[in-house]
PDB file of C-alpha atoms in Angstrom:
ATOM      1  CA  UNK A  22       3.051 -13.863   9.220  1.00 87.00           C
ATOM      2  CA  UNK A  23      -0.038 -13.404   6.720  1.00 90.00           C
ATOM      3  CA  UNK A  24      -1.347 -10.255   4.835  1.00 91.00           C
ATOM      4  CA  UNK A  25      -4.267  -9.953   2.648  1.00 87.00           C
ATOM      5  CA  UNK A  26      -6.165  -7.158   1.556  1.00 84.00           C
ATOM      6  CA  UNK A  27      -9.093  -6.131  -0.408  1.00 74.00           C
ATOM      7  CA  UNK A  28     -11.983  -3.391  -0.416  1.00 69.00           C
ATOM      8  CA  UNK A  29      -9.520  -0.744   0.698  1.00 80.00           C
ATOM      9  CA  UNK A  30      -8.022  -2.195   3.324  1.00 88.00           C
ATOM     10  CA  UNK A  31      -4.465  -4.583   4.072  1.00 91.00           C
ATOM     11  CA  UNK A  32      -4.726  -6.995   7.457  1.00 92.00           C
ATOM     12  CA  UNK A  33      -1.261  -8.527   8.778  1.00 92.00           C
ATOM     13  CA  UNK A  34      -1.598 -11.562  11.225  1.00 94.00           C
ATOM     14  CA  UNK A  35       0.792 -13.636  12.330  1.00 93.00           C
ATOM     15  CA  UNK A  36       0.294 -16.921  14.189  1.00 95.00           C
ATOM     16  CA  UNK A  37       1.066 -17.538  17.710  1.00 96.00           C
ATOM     17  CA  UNK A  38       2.663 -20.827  19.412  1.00 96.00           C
ATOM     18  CA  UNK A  39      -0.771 -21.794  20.415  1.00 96.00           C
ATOM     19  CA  UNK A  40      -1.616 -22.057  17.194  1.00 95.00           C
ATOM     20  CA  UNK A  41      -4.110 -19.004  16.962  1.00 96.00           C
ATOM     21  CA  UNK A  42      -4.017 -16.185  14.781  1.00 95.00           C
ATOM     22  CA  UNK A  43      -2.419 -12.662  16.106  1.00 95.00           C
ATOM     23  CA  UNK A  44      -3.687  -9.206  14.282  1.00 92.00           C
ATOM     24  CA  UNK A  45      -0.577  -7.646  14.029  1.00 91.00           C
ATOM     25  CA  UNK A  46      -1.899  -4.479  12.116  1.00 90.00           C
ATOM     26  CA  UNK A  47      -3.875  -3.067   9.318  1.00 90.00           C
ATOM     27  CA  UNK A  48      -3.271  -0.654   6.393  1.00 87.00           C
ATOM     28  CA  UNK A  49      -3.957   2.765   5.627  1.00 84.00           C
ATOM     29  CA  UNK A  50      -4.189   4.209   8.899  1.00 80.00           C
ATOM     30  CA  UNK A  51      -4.625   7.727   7.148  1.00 84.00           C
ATOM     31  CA  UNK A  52      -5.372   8.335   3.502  1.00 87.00           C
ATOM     32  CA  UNK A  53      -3.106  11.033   3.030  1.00 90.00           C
ATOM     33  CA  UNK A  54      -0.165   9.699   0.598  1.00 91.00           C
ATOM     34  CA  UNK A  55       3.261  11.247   1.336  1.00 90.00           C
ATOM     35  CA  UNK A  56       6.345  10.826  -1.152  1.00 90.00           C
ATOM     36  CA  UNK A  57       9.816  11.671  -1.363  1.00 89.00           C
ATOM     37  CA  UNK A  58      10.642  14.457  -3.200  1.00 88.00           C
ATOM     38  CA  UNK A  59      14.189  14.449  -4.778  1.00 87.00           C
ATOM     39  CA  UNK A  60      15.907  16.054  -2.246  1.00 92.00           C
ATOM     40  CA  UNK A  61      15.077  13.274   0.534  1.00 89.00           C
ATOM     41  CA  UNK A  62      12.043  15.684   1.916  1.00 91.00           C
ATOM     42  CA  UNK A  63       8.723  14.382   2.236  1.00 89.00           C
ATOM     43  CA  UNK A  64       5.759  15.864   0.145  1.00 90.00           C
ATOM     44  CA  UNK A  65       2.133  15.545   0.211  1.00 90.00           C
ATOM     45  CA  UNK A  66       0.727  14.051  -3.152  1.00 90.00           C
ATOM     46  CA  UNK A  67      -2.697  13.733  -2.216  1.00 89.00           C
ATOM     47  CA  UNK A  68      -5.447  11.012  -0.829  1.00 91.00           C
ATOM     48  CA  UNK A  69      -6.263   7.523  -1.234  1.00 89.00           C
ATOM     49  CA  UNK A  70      -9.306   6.270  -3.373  1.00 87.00           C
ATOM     50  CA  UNK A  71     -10.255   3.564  -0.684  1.00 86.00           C
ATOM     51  CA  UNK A  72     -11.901   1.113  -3.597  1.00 83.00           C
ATOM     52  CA  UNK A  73      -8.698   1.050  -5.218  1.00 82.00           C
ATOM     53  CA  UNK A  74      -6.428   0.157  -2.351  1.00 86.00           C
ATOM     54  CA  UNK A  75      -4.805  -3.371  -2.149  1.00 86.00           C
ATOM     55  CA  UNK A  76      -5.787  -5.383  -5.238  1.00 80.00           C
ATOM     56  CA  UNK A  77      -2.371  -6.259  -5.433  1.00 84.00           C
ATOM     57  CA  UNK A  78       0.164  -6.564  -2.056  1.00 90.00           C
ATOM     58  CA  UNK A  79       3.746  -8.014  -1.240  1.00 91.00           C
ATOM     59  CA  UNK A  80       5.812  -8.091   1.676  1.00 92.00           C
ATOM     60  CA  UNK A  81       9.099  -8.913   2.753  1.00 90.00           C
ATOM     61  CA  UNK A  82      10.854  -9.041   6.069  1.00 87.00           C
ATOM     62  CA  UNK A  83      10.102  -5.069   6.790  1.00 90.00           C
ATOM     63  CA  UNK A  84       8.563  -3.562   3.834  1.00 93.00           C
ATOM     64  CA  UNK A  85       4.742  -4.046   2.335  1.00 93.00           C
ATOM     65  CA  UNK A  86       3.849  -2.843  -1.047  1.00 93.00           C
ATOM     66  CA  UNK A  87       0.728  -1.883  -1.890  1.00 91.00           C
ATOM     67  CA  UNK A  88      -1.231  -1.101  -5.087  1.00 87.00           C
ATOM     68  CA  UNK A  89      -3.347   2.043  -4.827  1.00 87.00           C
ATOM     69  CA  UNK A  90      -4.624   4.938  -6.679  1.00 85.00           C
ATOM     70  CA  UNK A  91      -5.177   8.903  -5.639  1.00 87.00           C
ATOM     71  CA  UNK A  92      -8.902  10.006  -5.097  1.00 87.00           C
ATOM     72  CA  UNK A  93      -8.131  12.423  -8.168  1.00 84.00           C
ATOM     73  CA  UNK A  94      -9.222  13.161 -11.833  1.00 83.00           C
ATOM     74  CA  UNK A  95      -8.356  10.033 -13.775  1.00 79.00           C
ATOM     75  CA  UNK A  96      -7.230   8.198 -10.545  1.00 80.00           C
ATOM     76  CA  UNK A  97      -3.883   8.389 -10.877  1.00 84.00           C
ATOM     77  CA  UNK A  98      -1.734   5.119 -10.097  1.00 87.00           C
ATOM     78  CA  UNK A  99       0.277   4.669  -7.164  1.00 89.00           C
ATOM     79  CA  UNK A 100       2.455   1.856  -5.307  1.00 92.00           C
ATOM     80  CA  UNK A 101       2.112   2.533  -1.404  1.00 93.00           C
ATOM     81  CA  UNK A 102       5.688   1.648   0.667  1.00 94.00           C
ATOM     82  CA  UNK A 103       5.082   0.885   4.406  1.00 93.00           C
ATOM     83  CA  UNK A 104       8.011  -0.035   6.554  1.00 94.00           C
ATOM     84  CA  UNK A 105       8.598  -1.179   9.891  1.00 91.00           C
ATOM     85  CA  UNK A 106      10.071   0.909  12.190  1.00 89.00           C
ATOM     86  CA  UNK A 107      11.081  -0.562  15.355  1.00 86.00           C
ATOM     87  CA  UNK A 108       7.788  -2.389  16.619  1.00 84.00           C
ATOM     88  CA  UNK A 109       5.525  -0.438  14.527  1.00 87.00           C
ATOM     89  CA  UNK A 110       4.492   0.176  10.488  1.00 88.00           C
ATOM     90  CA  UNK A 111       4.550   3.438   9.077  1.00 90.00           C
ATOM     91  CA  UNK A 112       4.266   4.582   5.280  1.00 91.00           C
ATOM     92  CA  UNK A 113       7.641   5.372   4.190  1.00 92.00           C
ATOM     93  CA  UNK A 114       7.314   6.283   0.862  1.00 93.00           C
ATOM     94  CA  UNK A 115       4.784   6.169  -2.415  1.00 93.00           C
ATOM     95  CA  UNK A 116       5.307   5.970  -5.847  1.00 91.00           C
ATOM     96  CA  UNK A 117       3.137   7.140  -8.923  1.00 87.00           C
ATOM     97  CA  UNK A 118       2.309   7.551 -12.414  1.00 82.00           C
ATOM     98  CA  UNK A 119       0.527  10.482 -14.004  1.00 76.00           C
ATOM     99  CA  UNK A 120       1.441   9.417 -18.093  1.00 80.00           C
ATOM    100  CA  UNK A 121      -1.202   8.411 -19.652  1.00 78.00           C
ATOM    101  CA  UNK A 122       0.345   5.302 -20.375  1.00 77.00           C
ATOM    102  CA  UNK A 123       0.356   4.269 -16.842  1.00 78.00           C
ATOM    103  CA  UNK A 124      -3.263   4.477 -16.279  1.00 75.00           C
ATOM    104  CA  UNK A 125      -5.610   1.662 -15.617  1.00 71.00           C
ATOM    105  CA  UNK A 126      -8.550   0.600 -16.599  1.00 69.00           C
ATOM    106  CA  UNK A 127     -11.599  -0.413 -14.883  1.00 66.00           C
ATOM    107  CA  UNK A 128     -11.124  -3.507 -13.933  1.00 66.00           C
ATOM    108  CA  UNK A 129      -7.965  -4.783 -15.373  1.00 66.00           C
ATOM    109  CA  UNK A 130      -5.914  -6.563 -13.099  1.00 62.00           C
ATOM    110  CA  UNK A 131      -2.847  -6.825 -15.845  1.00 67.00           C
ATOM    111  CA  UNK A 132      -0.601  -3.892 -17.479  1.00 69.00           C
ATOM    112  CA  UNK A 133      -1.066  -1.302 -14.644  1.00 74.00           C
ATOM    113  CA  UNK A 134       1.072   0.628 -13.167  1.00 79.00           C
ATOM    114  CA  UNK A 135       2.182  -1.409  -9.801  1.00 78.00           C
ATOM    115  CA  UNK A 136       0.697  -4.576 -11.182  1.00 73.00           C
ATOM    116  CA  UNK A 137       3.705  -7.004 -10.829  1.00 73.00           C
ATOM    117  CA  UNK A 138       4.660  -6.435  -7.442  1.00 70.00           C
TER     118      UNK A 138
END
């Protein structure tokens, strides 16, 4: 299995016995971002800003991370979590940063909030 992204979007493949290349899925399939509030109860913390979505990604067996940012004043930081459930992915969580400190510039690809996944 493969996964890239860029320009707002992630693409998983995986490759087949024949040798040929299998979409598996892609990422966001809704810019709403949902988190987990403290008490284990999910929460609405706003949209996706499509042209920061995916400059940096990581995977595992059943979880992909995902670099993003809210479409928001100062576009706040965020790490997307998707996890698969059963045969599908679904987001399962999202993490963010509203200090000051965690913002990013234009730009940089270092020192960002979410930059060493």
């Amino acid at each position: 299995t493969v996964i890239f992204g860029a320009a707002g979007c992630v693409e998983m493949h995986k490759l087949l016995d024949d040798q040929s290349w299998a979409k598996v899925t892609s990422f966001p399939t809704t810019l709403d971002v949902m988190a987990t509030k403290e008490d284990g109860s999910p929460e609405a913390i706003g949209t996706l800003l499509p042209s920061r979505f995916a400059s940096q990604v990581a995977m595992d067996l059943s979880t992909v991370v995902v670099t993003a940012a809210l479409d928001a004043p100062d576009e706040p930081p965020a790490v997307v979590i998707y996890a698969r459930l059963g045969a599908t992915w679904e987001q399962a969580d999202a993490l963010t940063c509203t200090s000051p400190s965690c913002r990013c510039p234009p730009g940089a690809r270092t020192q960002c909030f979410g930059a060493a996944l």
